[in-house]
C-alpha cells in the first residue's frame, strides 16, 4: 500500500478510493433500477405505467461505472513498469476515452430524440447531428494515438501524459456540453420538468469538471463529476417515478369512478325501463286488495304487509338514485327478514346493535348484504344460524357490519357465487360513486362479515 501511495501520490490514491466507492454505489443504483423495472412488469398496475428515460439512465450508469473502473486501472498502473501494468494502462486509457466519448454522444442523442424529434424540430435535429459528427475526428485521433501519441503518451516510467491534440478532444467535449445547455435555455418550454432537470445536472456538472481538468491535470475531475451527476439523477428518477405512479393511480381511480357512474346510470336506465314494464302500481294495488281480504288471518296478513313493504322499497330504489336515511333502509331490511323468518321456520335469528342511524346511504346498499348473509350463510346450516346487523361511529367514520355464522364460502354453488358476486360488486360500485364509501368482505372459518365504511358527515336527510 505504501509503495502504491509513494508511486502515484496521495491525490491519485484518494481518487482511487472515491471512485471505488462510486463504483459500489453505481452498481447498487443499476441493480435497483433493473430490479424495479422487473418488479413493475410483474405488477398488473405498474406494468401499465411507463417511467420515461428508465433505459437511458441505466445505460448511462453502466457507462459511468466503466468510466470509473478504467480510471482506477489507469491510476493503479501509473508509474509501474511491469509488463502487466504496461498493457493494463494502455487498454484502460483507450477504454476511458472511448466511454467518455460515448457519454457525450449519448446526451447529444438524448437531445435529438427527446427534444428535436418529439417536437418536430428538424433544424435542431440537424444541428445536433452535426455536433455528433464533430466527434468523428476525435475518435480517429483516439484510434491512431497508440501509434502517434496524438491524445496521450506514456514515458519510460509508464507515466501518463497528455498529447499534442488532447485539447482538441477536451474542447470538442466542452463545446458539445455548452450546446446542450444552450438548447435547454432556448427550448426549455418544450421540455418536461424531469428531462429538464436531467439535462441541467448532466451537462453543467461535467462541464465544470472539464474546465477544471483543463487547469488542473493531477486529478480527474471528470470521474468525480459524473459520479455526483449519477447520484443526483438517481434521486430525481426515484422522485419522478413516485410522482408518475401516484398520478397514474389517481387517473386510474378517476376512470374507475367515471366507469362506476356510467354503470349506475345504465343500471338506473334499465330500472326505469323495468318499472315501466312491470307496472308497480298495479302490483301494489293488487297486494293491497289481497291484504284487505286477509284481515282475519293474522299470519297471512302480516306476511303480505311485509312483502308489500319490501316490494315498495325496491320499486322506490329502482326509480331513484338519491341517498336515503339508514332508518328507511332498516325498514326494508326488517320487512325482508320478517318474510325470511317465516320461511326458515324458527331457524333464523337476527341480532341488532344499532348505535346510530342519523346518516344517509344509497338505497339497497345494506339489504343485499343481509340477503347474502341469510341465503349464503345461515341457509348452509340445517339448524339455521344468526345474522348480526351492527352500526356505529368510529374515528370519523360510520361502520355498518352484517355478520353471519355460516359456511357460505365453501357450500354455495357456482351459480350462487356468481349471483352473490354480482350483487356485492353492484353495492360496492354504488357506495363508492354515491357516498364515497367502501365495502370489505371478510371471510372467516365460521362465517362472513360484510363491512361498509362511509365518512361521517352528519345527518343530510334535509338535502
Short mmCIF file of N, CA and C in Angstrom, two decimals, residues 71-241:
data_model
loop_
_atom_site.label_atom_id
_atom_site.label_comp_id
_atom_site.label_asym_id
_atom_site.label_seq_id
_atom_site.Cartn_x
_atom_site.Cartn_y
_atom_site.Cartn_z
N UNK A 71 -10.58 4.29 -15.09
CA UNK A 71 -9.72 5.29 -14.44
C UNK A 71 -8.98 4.70 -13.24
N UNK A 72 -9.64 3.80 -12.50
CA UNK A 72 -8.98 3.12 -11.38
C UNK A 72 -7.79 2.30 -11.88
N UNK A 73 -7.99 1.57 -12.99
CA UNK A 73 -6.89 0.77 -13.56
C UNK A 73 -5.74 1.67 -14.01
N UNK A 74 -6.09 2.82 -14.60
CA UNK A 74 -5.05 3.76 -15.04
C UNK A 74 -4.23 4.24 -13.86
N UNK A 75 -4.93 4.60 -12.77
CA UNK A 75 -4.23 5.11 -11.58
C UNK A 75 -3.35 4.03 -10.95
N UNK A 76 -3.86 2.79 -10.90
CA UNK A 76 -3.11 1.70 -10.28
C UNK A 76 -1.84 1.35 -11.08
N UNK A 77 -1.96 1.45 -12.40
CA UNK A 77 -0.82 1.08 -13.26
C UNK A 77 0.15 2.23 -13.49
N UNK A 78 -0.28 3.44 -13.18
CA UNK A 78 0.53 4.62 -13.47
C UNK A 78 1.88 4.55 -12.74
N UNK A 79 2.96 4.61 -13.51
CA UNK A 79 4.30 4.60 -12.92
C UNK A 79 4.85 3.23 -12.65
N UNK A 80 4.10 2.17 -12.93
CA UNK A 80 4.55 0.80 -12.73
C UNK A 80 5.05 0.26 -14.07
N UNK A 81 6.30 -0.18 -14.09
CA UNK A 81 6.92 -0.58 -15.37
C UNK A 81 6.80 -2.07 -15.66
N UNK A 82 6.01 -2.80 -14.87
CA UNK A 82 5.83 -4.23 -15.14
C UNK A 82 5.05 -4.42 -16.44
N UNK A 83 5.22 -5.59 -17.04
CA UNK A 83 4.54 -5.89 -18.32
C UNK A 83 3.02 -5.82 -18.14
N UNK A 84 2.53 -6.37 -17.03
CA UNK A 84 1.08 -6.37 -16.77
C UNK A 84 0.55 -4.93 -16.69
N UNK A 85 1.24 -4.08 -15.93
CA UNK A 85 0.82 -2.68 -15.80
C UNK A 85 0.95 -1.94 -17.12
N UNK A 86 1.96 -2.29 -17.90
CA UNK A 86 2.18 -1.66 -19.21
C UNK A 86 0.94 -1.82 -20.08
N UNK A 87 0.46 -3.04 -20.23
CA UNK A 87 -0.70 -3.29 -21.08
C UNK A 87 -2.02 -2.84 -20.42
N UNK A 88 -2.10 -3.02 -19.11
CA UNK A 88 -3.33 -2.63 -18.41
C UNK A 88 -3.60 -1.14 -18.56
N UNK A 89 -2.55 -0.32 -18.42
CA UNK A 89 -2.75 1.12 -18.50
C UNK A 89 -3.14 1.55 -19.91
N UNK A 90 -2.57 0.92 -20.89
CA UNK A 90 -2.88 1.32 -22.27
C UNK A 90 -4.30 0.91 -22.68
N UNK A 91 -4.69 -0.30 -22.31
CA UNK A 91 -6.06 -0.75 -22.63
C UNK A 91 -7.09 0.09 -21.86
N UNK A 92 -6.80 0.33 -20.57
CA UNK A 92 -7.73 1.11 -19.74
C UNK A 92 -7.86 2.54 -20.24
N UNK A 93 -6.76 3.11 -20.72
CA UNK A 93 -6.80 4.50 -21.21
C UNK A 93 -7.64 4.61 -22.48
N UNK A 94 -7.48 3.66 -23.39
CA UNK A 94 -8.32 3.66 -24.60
C UNK A 94 -9.79 3.51 -24.21
N UNK A 95 -10.08 2.58 -23.29
CA UNK A 95 -11.45 2.40 -22.83
C UNK A 95 -12.00 3.64 -22.15
N UNK A 96 -11.14 4.30 -21.37
CA UNK A 96 -11.55 5.52 -20.66
C UNK A 96 -11.99 6.60 -21.64
N UNK A 97 -11.17 6.86 -22.66
CA UNK A 97 -11.51 7.89 -23.65
C UNK A 97 -12.74 7.48 -24.46
N UNK A 98 -12.84 6.19 -24.80
CA UNK A 98 -13.98 5.72 -25.60
C UNK A 98 -15.29 5.87 -24.84
N UNK A 99 -15.29 5.51 -23.56
CA UNK A 99 -16.51 5.64 -22.75
C UNK A 99 -16.85 7.11 -22.55
N UNK A 100 -15.82 7.96 -22.38
CA UNK A 100 -16.08 9.40 -22.25
C UNK A 100 -16.74 9.96 -23.49
N UNK A 101 -16.26 9.53 -24.67
CA UNK A 101 -16.88 9.98 -25.92
C UNK A 101 -18.32 9.46 -26.02
N UNK A 102 -18.52 8.22 -25.60
CA UNK A 102 -19.87 7.64 -25.64
C UNK A 102 -20.85 8.46 -24.80
N UNK A 103 -20.42 8.89 -23.61
CA UNK A 103 -21.30 9.67 -22.74
C UNK A 103 -21.72 10.99 -23.40
N UNK A 104 -20.77 11.66 -24.03
CA UNK A 104 -21.10 12.92 -24.71
C UNK A 104 -22.05 12.68 -25.87
N UNK A 105 -21.73 11.68 -26.70
CA UNK A 105 -22.61 11.35 -27.83
C UNK A 105 -23.98 10.89 -27.35
N UNK A 106 -24.01 10.20 -26.21
CA UNK A 106 -25.26 9.71 -25.65
C UNK A 106 -26.20 10.87 -25.30
N UNK A 107 -25.66 11.91 -24.68
CA UNK A 107 -26.50 13.05 -24.31
C UNK A 107 -26.90 13.88 -25.53
N UNK A 108 -26.05 13.92 -26.52
CA UNK A 108 -26.44 14.59 -27.77
C UNK A 108 -27.59 13.82 -28.43
N UNK A 109 -27.52 12.49 -28.39
CA UNK A 109 -28.60 11.67 -28.93
C UNK A 109 -29.89 11.87 -28.14
N UNK A 110 -29.76 12.06 -26.83
CA UNK A 110 -30.92 12.32 -25.98
C UNK A 110 -31.60 13.63 -26.38
N UNK A 111 -30.78 14.65 -26.66
CA UNK A 111 -31.31 15.94 -27.12
C UNK A 111 -32.04 15.76 -28.45
N UNK A 112 -31.43 15.01 -29.36
CA UNK A 112 -32.03 14.81 -30.68
C UNK A 112 -33.35 14.05 -30.60
N UNK A 113 -33.40 13.01 -29.74
CA UNK A 113 -34.57 12.15 -29.68
C UNK A 113 -35.69 12.75 -28.82
N UNK A 114 -35.33 13.25 -27.63
CA UNK A 114 -36.34 13.69 -26.67
C UNK A 114 -36.83 15.11 -26.90
N UNK A 115 -36.04 15.93 -27.59
CA UNK A 115 -36.45 17.33 -27.81
C UNK A 115 -36.73 17.59 -29.29
N UNK A 116 -35.72 17.33 -30.12
CA UNK A 116 -35.87 17.65 -31.55
C UNK A 116 -36.94 16.80 -32.22
N UNK A 117 -36.84 15.47 -32.10
CA UNK A 117 -37.79 14.59 -32.78
C UNK A 117 -39.18 14.66 -32.18
N UNK A 118 -39.28 14.71 -30.87
CA UNK A 118 -40.59 14.76 -30.22
C UNK A 118 -41.37 16.02 -30.55
N UNK A 119 -40.65 17.12 -30.75
CA UNK A 119 -41.32 18.39 -31.03
C UNK A 119 -41.26 18.79 -32.49
N UNK A 120 -40.78 17.88 -33.35
CA UNK A 120 -40.74 18.15 -34.79
C UNK A 120 -39.79 19.28 -35.16
N UNK A 121 -38.67 19.43 -34.43
CA UNK A 121 -37.71 20.50 -34.70
C UNK A 121 -36.61 19.95 -35.60
N UNK A 122 -36.85 19.96 -36.90
CA UNK A 122 -35.91 19.38 -37.87
C UNK A 122 -34.57 20.12 -37.88
N UNK A 123 -34.62 21.44 -37.73
CA UNK A 123 -33.38 22.22 -37.74
C UNK A 123 -32.50 21.85 -36.56
N UNK A 124 -33.11 21.73 -35.39
CA UNK A 124 -32.36 21.33 -34.19
C UNK A 124 -31.81 19.92 -34.34
N UNK A 125 -32.58 19.07 -34.96
CA UNK A 125 -32.13 17.69 -35.19
C UNK A 125 -30.88 17.67 -36.06
N UNK A 126 -30.86 18.49 -37.10
CA UNK A 126 -29.69 18.54 -37.99
C UNK A 126 -28.48 19.13 -37.29
N UNK A 127 -28.71 20.16 -36.48
CA UNK A 127 -27.59 20.79 -35.76
C UNK A 127 -26.99 19.81 -34.75
N UNK A 128 -27.87 19.10 -34.05
CA UNK A 128 -27.40 18.10 -33.08
C UNK A 128 -26.59 17.01 -33.77
N UNK A 129 -27.06 16.59 -34.92
CA UNK A 129 -26.34 15.57 -35.69
C UNK A 129 -24.96 16.09 -36.10
N UNK A 130 -24.90 17.39 -36.44
CA UNK A 130 -23.61 18.00 -36.82
C UNK A 130 -22.64 17.98 -35.64
N UNK A 131 -23.14 18.22 -34.44
CA UNK A 131 -22.28 18.16 -33.25
C UNK A 131 -21.81 16.73 -33.00
N UNK A 132 -22.66 15.77 -33.30
CA UNK A 132 -22.23 14.37 -33.16
C UNK A 132 -21.12 14.05 -34.16
N UNK A 133 -21.22 14.62 -35.38
CA UNK A 133 -20.18 14.39 -36.39
C UNK A 133 -18.85 15.02 -35.98
N UNK A 134 -18.90 16.08 -35.16
CA UNK A 134 -17.67 16.73 -34.70
C UNK A 134 -16.78 15.76 -33.92
N UNK A 135 -17.39 14.72 -33.36
CA UNK A 135 -16.62 13.78 -32.54
C UNK A 135 -15.93 12.71 -33.38
N UNK A 136 -16.24 12.65 -34.66
CA UNK A 136 -15.57 11.66 -35.51
C UNK A 136 -14.06 11.90 -35.58
N UNK A 137 -13.60 13.16 -35.81
CA UNK A 137 -12.14 13.40 -35.78
C UNK A 137 -11.51 13.01 -34.46
N UNK A 138 -12.24 13.25 -33.35
CA UNK A 138 -11.72 12.88 -32.03
C UNK A 138 -11.55 11.36 -31.92
N UNK A 139 -12.54 10.62 -32.42
CA UNK A 139 -12.46 9.16 -32.37
C UNK A 139 -11.34 8.65 -33.28
N UNK A 140 -11.10 9.35 -34.39
CA UNK A 140 -9.98 8.99 -35.28
C UNK A 140 -8.66 9.22 -34.55
N UNK A 141 -8.57 10.35 -33.84
CA UNK A 141 -7.37 10.64 -33.05
C UNK A 141 -7.14 9.56 -31.99
N UNK A 142 -8.22 9.12 -31.36
CA UNK A 142 -8.10 8.07 -30.35
C UNK A 142 -7.60 6.77 -30.97
N UNK A 143 -8.09 6.46 -32.17
CA UNK A 143 -7.70 5.22 -32.83
C UNK A 143 -6.22 5.22 -33.21
N UNK A 144 -5.68 6.39 -33.58
CA UNK A 144 -4.27 6.44 -34.03
C UNK A 144 -3.31 6.80 -32.91
N UNK A 145 -3.84 7.15 -31.74
CA UNK A 145 -2.97 7.57 -30.63
C UNK A 145 -1.94 6.52 -30.21
N UNK A 146 -2.30 5.23 -30.14
CA UNK A 146 -1.28 4.23 -29.76
C UNK A 146 -0.06 4.24 -30.68
N UNK A 147 -0.23 4.78 -31.90
CA UNK A 147 0.87 4.79 -32.86
C UNK A 147 1.49 6.18 -33.02
N UNK A 148 0.73 7.23 -32.65
CA UNK A 148 1.20 8.61 -32.90
C UNK A 148 1.31 9.45 -31.63
N UNK A 149 0.80 8.98 -30.50
CA UNK A 149 0.78 9.76 -29.25
C UNK A 149 0.00 11.07 -29.41
N UNK A 150 -1.05 11.06 -30.24
CA UNK A 150 -1.79 12.29 -30.54
C UNK A 150 -2.52 12.83 -29.32
N UNK A 151 -3.27 11.97 -28.61
CA UNK A 151 -4.05 12.43 -27.45
C UNK A 151 -3.29 12.27 -26.15
N UNK A 152 -2.47 11.26 -26.03
CA UNK A 152 -1.72 10.99 -24.81
C UNK A 152 -0.53 10.09 -25.14
N UNK A 153 0.39 10.02 -24.17
CA UNK A 153 1.52 9.10 -24.34
C UNK A 153 2.03 8.71 -22.96
N UNK A 154 2.90 7.70 -22.92
CA UNK A 154 3.47 7.21 -21.67
C UNK A 154 5.00 7.29 -21.78
N UNK A 155 5.62 7.80 -20.73
CA UNK A 155 7.08 7.91 -20.75
C UNK A 155 7.71 6.57 -20.38
N UNK A 156 9.02 6.58 -20.23
CA UNK A 156 9.73 5.33 -19.95
C UNK A 156 9.39 4.73 -18.60
N UNK A 157 8.78 5.55 -17.71
CA UNK A 157 8.36 5.05 -16.39
C UNK A 157 6.89 4.65 -16.39
N UNK A 158 6.30 4.57 -17.55
CA UNK A 158 4.89 4.21 -17.72
C UNK A 158 3.96 5.21 -17.04
N UNK A 159 4.31 6.48 -17.10
CA UNK A 159 3.50 7.57 -16.53
C UNK A 159 2.73 8.24 -17.65
N UNK A 160 1.45 8.46 -17.42
CA UNK A 160 0.55 9.05 -18.42
C UNK A 160 0.83 10.54 -18.59
N UNK A 161 0.81 11.04 -19.85
CA UNK A 161 0.92 12.46 -20.16
C UNK A 161 -0.05 12.82 -21.27
N UNK A 162 -0.54 14.04 -21.25
CA UNK A 162 -1.42 14.50 -22.33
C UNK A 162 -0.62 14.73 -23.60
N UNK A 163 -1.27 14.38 -24.74
CA UNK A 163 -0.61 14.53 -26.02
C UNK A 163 -0.85 15.89 -26.66
N UNK A 164 -0.29 16.06 -27.83
CA UNK A 164 -0.36 17.34 -28.54
C UNK A 164 -1.79 17.74 -28.90
N UNK A 165 -2.65 16.77 -29.22
CA UNK A 165 -4.01 17.07 -29.67
C UNK A 165 -5.06 16.80 -28.58
N UNK A 166 -4.60 16.72 -27.33
CA UNK A 166 -5.55 16.46 -26.24
C UNK A 166 -6.60 17.58 -26.16
N UNK A 167 -6.17 18.81 -26.37
CA UNK A 167 -7.10 19.94 -26.26
C UNK A 167 -8.20 19.87 -27.31
N UNK A 168 -7.89 19.26 -28.47
CA UNK A 168 -8.93 19.09 -29.49
C UNK A 168 -10.07 18.24 -28.92
N UNK A 169 -9.69 17.15 -28.29
CA UNK A 169 -10.68 16.26 -27.65
C UNK A 169 -11.43 17.00 -26.54
N UNK A 170 -10.67 17.66 -25.68
CA UNK A 170 -11.26 18.31 -24.50
C UNK A 170 -12.22 19.43 -24.89
N UNK A 171 -11.81 20.28 -25.81
CA UNK A 171 -12.65 21.42 -26.17
C UNK A 171 -13.84 21.01 -27.04
N UNK A 172 -13.69 19.93 -27.79
CA UNK A 172 -14.85 19.41 -28.53
C UNK A 172 -15.92 18.95 -27.56
N UNK A 173 -15.50 18.31 -26.48
CA UNK A 173 -16.45 17.87 -25.45
C UNK A 173 -17.08 19.07 -24.75
N UNK A 174 -16.25 20.07 -24.41
CA UNK A 174 -16.77 21.27 -23.73
C UNK A 174 -17.80 21.97 -24.62
N UNK A 175 -17.49 22.13 -25.89
CA UNK A 175 -18.41 22.80 -26.83
C UNK A 175 -19.72 22.02 -26.93
N UNK A 176 -19.63 20.70 -26.92
CA UNK A 176 -20.84 19.87 -27.02
C UNK A 176 -21.76 20.09 -25.82
N UNK A 177 -21.17 20.15 -24.63
CA UNK A 177 -21.99 20.36 -23.44
C UNK A 177 -22.54 21.79 -23.37
N UNK A 178 -21.77 22.76 -23.86
CA UNK A 178 -22.29 24.13 -23.94
C UNK A 178 -23.49 24.16 -24.89
N UNK A 179 -23.39 23.43 -26.00
CA UNK A 179 -24.51 23.35 -26.94
C UNK A 179 -25.75 22.76 -26.27
N UNK A 180 -25.56 21.71 -25.49
CA UNK A 180 -26.69 21.09 -24.78
C UNK A 180 -27.35 22.09 -23.84
N UNK A 181 -26.54 22.88 -23.12
CA UNK A 181 -27.08 23.89 -22.20
C UNK A 181 -27.84 24.97 -22.96
N UNK A 182 -27.30 25.39 -24.11
CA UNK A 182 -27.97 26.41 -24.94
C UNK A 182 -29.31 25.89 -25.44
N UNK A 183 -29.34 24.63 -25.88
CA UNK A 183 -30.59 24.03 -26.34
C UNK A 183 -31.63 24.05 -25.21
N UNK A 184 -31.20 23.71 -24.01
CA UNK A 184 -32.11 23.74 -22.87
C UNK A 184 -32.67 25.14 -22.64
N UNK A 185 -31.79 26.15 -22.67
CA UNK A 185 -32.22 27.54 -22.42
C UNK A 185 -33.22 28.00 -23.47
N UNK A 186 -32.95 27.67 -24.74
CA UNK A 186 -33.80 28.13 -25.85
C UNK A 186 -35.11 27.35 -25.90
N UNK A 187 -35.07 26.04 -25.62
CA UNK A 187 -36.24 25.18 -25.79
C UNK A 187 -36.82 24.68 -24.47
N UNK A 188 -36.53 25.33 -23.37
CA UNK A 188 -36.96 24.82 -22.05
C UNK A 188 -38.48 24.71 -21.91
N UNK A 189 -39.22 25.54 -22.63
CA UNK A 189 -40.69 25.47 -22.54
C UNK A 189 -41.25 24.21 -23.21
N UNK A 190 -40.46 23.60 -24.08
CA UNK A 190 -40.92 22.38 -24.77
C UNK A 190 -40.39 21.11 -24.11
N UNK A 191 -39.70 21.27 -22.98
CA UNK A 191 -39.11 20.12 -22.30
C UNK A 191 -39.85 19.89 -20.98
N UNK A 192 -40.20 18.64 -20.70
CA UNK A 192 -40.89 18.37 -19.43
C UNK A 192 -39.92 18.53 -18.27
N UNK A 193 -40.48 18.66 -17.07
CA UNK A 193 -39.70 19.02 -15.89
C UNK A 193 -38.58 18.02 -15.60
N UNK A 194 -38.89 16.73 -15.64
CA UNK A 194 -37.88 15.72 -15.31
C UNK A 194 -36.71 15.75 -16.29
N UNK A 195 -37.01 15.80 -17.60
CA UNK A 195 -35.95 15.85 -18.61
C UNK A 195 -35.12 17.12 -18.45
N UNK A 196 -35.76 18.24 -18.10
CA UNK A 196 -35.04 19.49 -17.88
C UNK A 196 -34.02 19.34 -16.76
N UNK A 197 -34.45 18.73 -15.66
CA UNK A 197 -33.56 18.54 -14.53
C UNK A 197 -32.39 17.63 -14.88
N UNK A 198 -32.67 16.56 -15.64
CA UNK A 198 -31.61 15.64 -16.07
C UNK A 198 -30.60 16.36 -16.95
N UNK A 199 -31.08 17.16 -17.90
CA UNK A 199 -30.20 17.87 -18.83
C UNK A 199 -29.30 18.84 -18.08
N UNK A 200 -29.89 19.61 -17.16
CA UNK A 200 -29.10 20.60 -16.40
C UNK A 200 -28.01 19.92 -15.59
N UNK A 201 -28.39 18.88 -14.85
CA UNK A 201 -27.42 18.19 -13.99
C UNK A 201 -26.34 17.49 -14.83
N UNK A 202 -26.77 16.82 -15.91
CA UNK A 202 -25.85 16.02 -16.71
C UNK A 202 -24.98 16.85 -17.64
N UNK A 203 -25.22 18.14 -17.74
CA UNK A 203 -24.38 18.98 -18.61
C UNK A 203 -23.57 20.01 -17.82
N UNK A 204 -24.19 20.63 -16.81
CA UNK A 204 -23.50 21.68 -16.06
C UNK A 204 -22.37 21.10 -15.21
N UNK A 205 -22.66 20.02 -14.45
CA UNK A 205 -21.63 19.45 -13.56
C UNK A 205 -20.44 18.92 -14.36
N UNK A 206 -20.64 18.10 -15.42
CA UNK A 206 -19.48 17.66 -16.22
C UNK A 206 -18.75 18.82 -16.90
N UNK A 207 -19.50 19.84 -17.32
CA UNK A 207 -18.86 20.99 -17.98
C UNK A 207 -17.88 21.68 -17.03
N UNK A 208 -18.31 21.86 -15.80
CA UNK A 208 -17.42 22.45 -14.79
C UNK A 208 -16.18 21.58 -14.60
N UNK A 209 -16.40 20.24 -14.58
CA UNK A 209 -15.28 19.31 -14.40
C UNK A 209 -14.29 19.40 -15.56
N UNK A 210 -14.79 19.49 -16.81
CA UNK A 210 -13.91 19.58 -17.97
C UNK A 210 -13.08 20.86 -17.93
N UNK A 211 -13.69 21.94 -17.48
CA UNK A 211 -12.96 23.21 -17.37
C UNK A 211 -11.87 23.10 -16.30
N UNK A 212 -12.22 22.50 -15.15
CA UNK A 212 -11.23 22.31 -14.09
C UNK A 212 -10.11 21.38 -14.54
N UNK A 213 -10.49 20.36 -15.34
CA UNK A 213 -9.49 19.42 -15.85
C UNK A 213 -8.50 20.10 -16.78
N UNK A 214 -8.95 21.15 -17.46
CA UNK A 214 -8.06 21.89 -18.36
C UNK A 214 -7.02 22.67 -17.57
N UNK A 215 -7.40 23.02 -16.32
CA UNK A 215 -6.50 23.82 -15.49
C UNK A 215 -5.62 22.93 -14.62
N UNK A 216 -6.26 21.92 -13.99
CA UNK A 216 -5.53 21.01 -13.09
C UNK A 216 -5.54 19.61 -13.71
N UNK A 217 -4.39 19.10 -14.01
CA UNK A 217 -4.29 17.78 -14.65
C UNK A 217 -3.93 16.66 -13.68
N UNK A 218 -3.65 17.02 -12.42
CA UNK A 218 -3.21 15.99 -11.47
C UNK A 218 -4.36 15.13 -10.96
N UNK A 219 -5.58 15.67 -11.00
CA UNK A 219 -6.75 14.94 -10.51
C UNK A 219 -7.80 14.88 -11.61
N UNK A 220 -8.48 13.71 -11.75
CA UNK A 220 -9.52 13.56 -12.76
C UNK A 220 -10.86 14.05 -12.20
N UNK A 221 -11.17 15.30 -12.48
CA UNK A 221 -12.45 15.84 -12.03
C UNK A 221 -13.61 15.22 -12.81
N UNK A 222 -13.29 14.68 -14.00
CA UNK A 222 -14.35 14.10 -14.83
C UNK A 222 -15.08 12.98 -14.10
N UNK A 223 -14.30 12.07 -13.51
CA UNK A 223 -14.91 10.92 -12.84
C UNK A 223 -15.71 11.32 -11.61
N UNK A 224 -15.18 12.25 -10.86
CA UNK A 224 -15.91 12.73 -9.68
C UNK A 224 -17.22 13.37 -10.10
N UNK A 225 -17.17 14.17 -11.18
CA UNK A 225 -18.36 14.89 -11.62
C UNK A 225 -19.46 13.94 -12.11
N UNK A 226 -19.06 12.90 -12.89
CA UNK A 226 -20.09 12.01 -13.42
C UNK A 226 -20.71 11.17 -12.30
N UNK A 227 -19.93 10.86 -11.27
CA UNK A 227 -20.48 10.10 -10.14
C UNK A 227 -21.48 10.95 -9.36
N UNK A 228 -21.16 12.22 -9.16
CA UNK A 228 -22.10 13.14 -8.50
C UNK A 228 -23.35 13.30 -9.35
N UNK A 229 -23.13 13.41 -10.67
CA UNK A 229 -24.26 13.52 -11.60
C UNK A 229 -25.17 12.30 -11.49
N UNK A 230 -24.57 11.10 -11.44
CA UNK A 230 -25.36 9.87 -11.34
C UNK A 230 -26.20 9.84 -10.08
N UNK A 231 -25.63 10.28 -8.96
CA UNK A 231 -26.37 10.28 -7.69
C UNK A 231 -27.57 11.22 -7.75
N UNK A 232 -27.36 12.43 -8.27
CA UNK A 232 -28.46 13.40 -8.37
C UNK A 232 -29.56 12.89 -9.31
N UNK A 233 -29.15 12.30 -10.43
CA UNK A 233 -30.13 11.80 -11.39
C UNK A 233 -30.93 10.65 -10.78
N UNK A 234 -30.26 9.79 -10.00
CA UNK A 234 -30.97 8.68 -9.35
C UNK A 234 -32.03 9.20 -8.39
N UNK A 235 -31.68 10.21 -7.58
CA UNK A 235 -32.65 10.80 -6.65
C UNK A 235 -33.82 11.42 -7.41
N UNK A 236 -33.51 12.12 -8.51
CA UNK A 236 -34.57 12.72 -9.33
C UNK A 236 -35.45 11.64 -9.96
N UNK A 237 -34.82 10.56 -10.42
CA UNK A 237 -35.58 9.48 -11.06
C UNK A 237 -36.56 8.84 -10.08
N UNK A 238 -36.10 8.53 -8.86
CA UNK A 238 -36.97 7.91 -7.87
C UNK A 238 -38.12 8.84 -7.51
N UNK A 239 -37.81 10.13 -7.39
CA UNK A 239 -38.87 11.11 -7.09
C UNK A 239 -39.88 11.18 -8.23
N UNK A 240 -39.36 11.22 -9.46
CA UNK A 240 -40.25 11.29 -10.63
C UNK A 240 -41.06 10.01 -10.78
N UNK A 241 -40.43 8.86 -10.50
CA UNK A 241 -41.12 7.58 -10.59
C UNK A 241 -42.30 7.54 -9.62
#
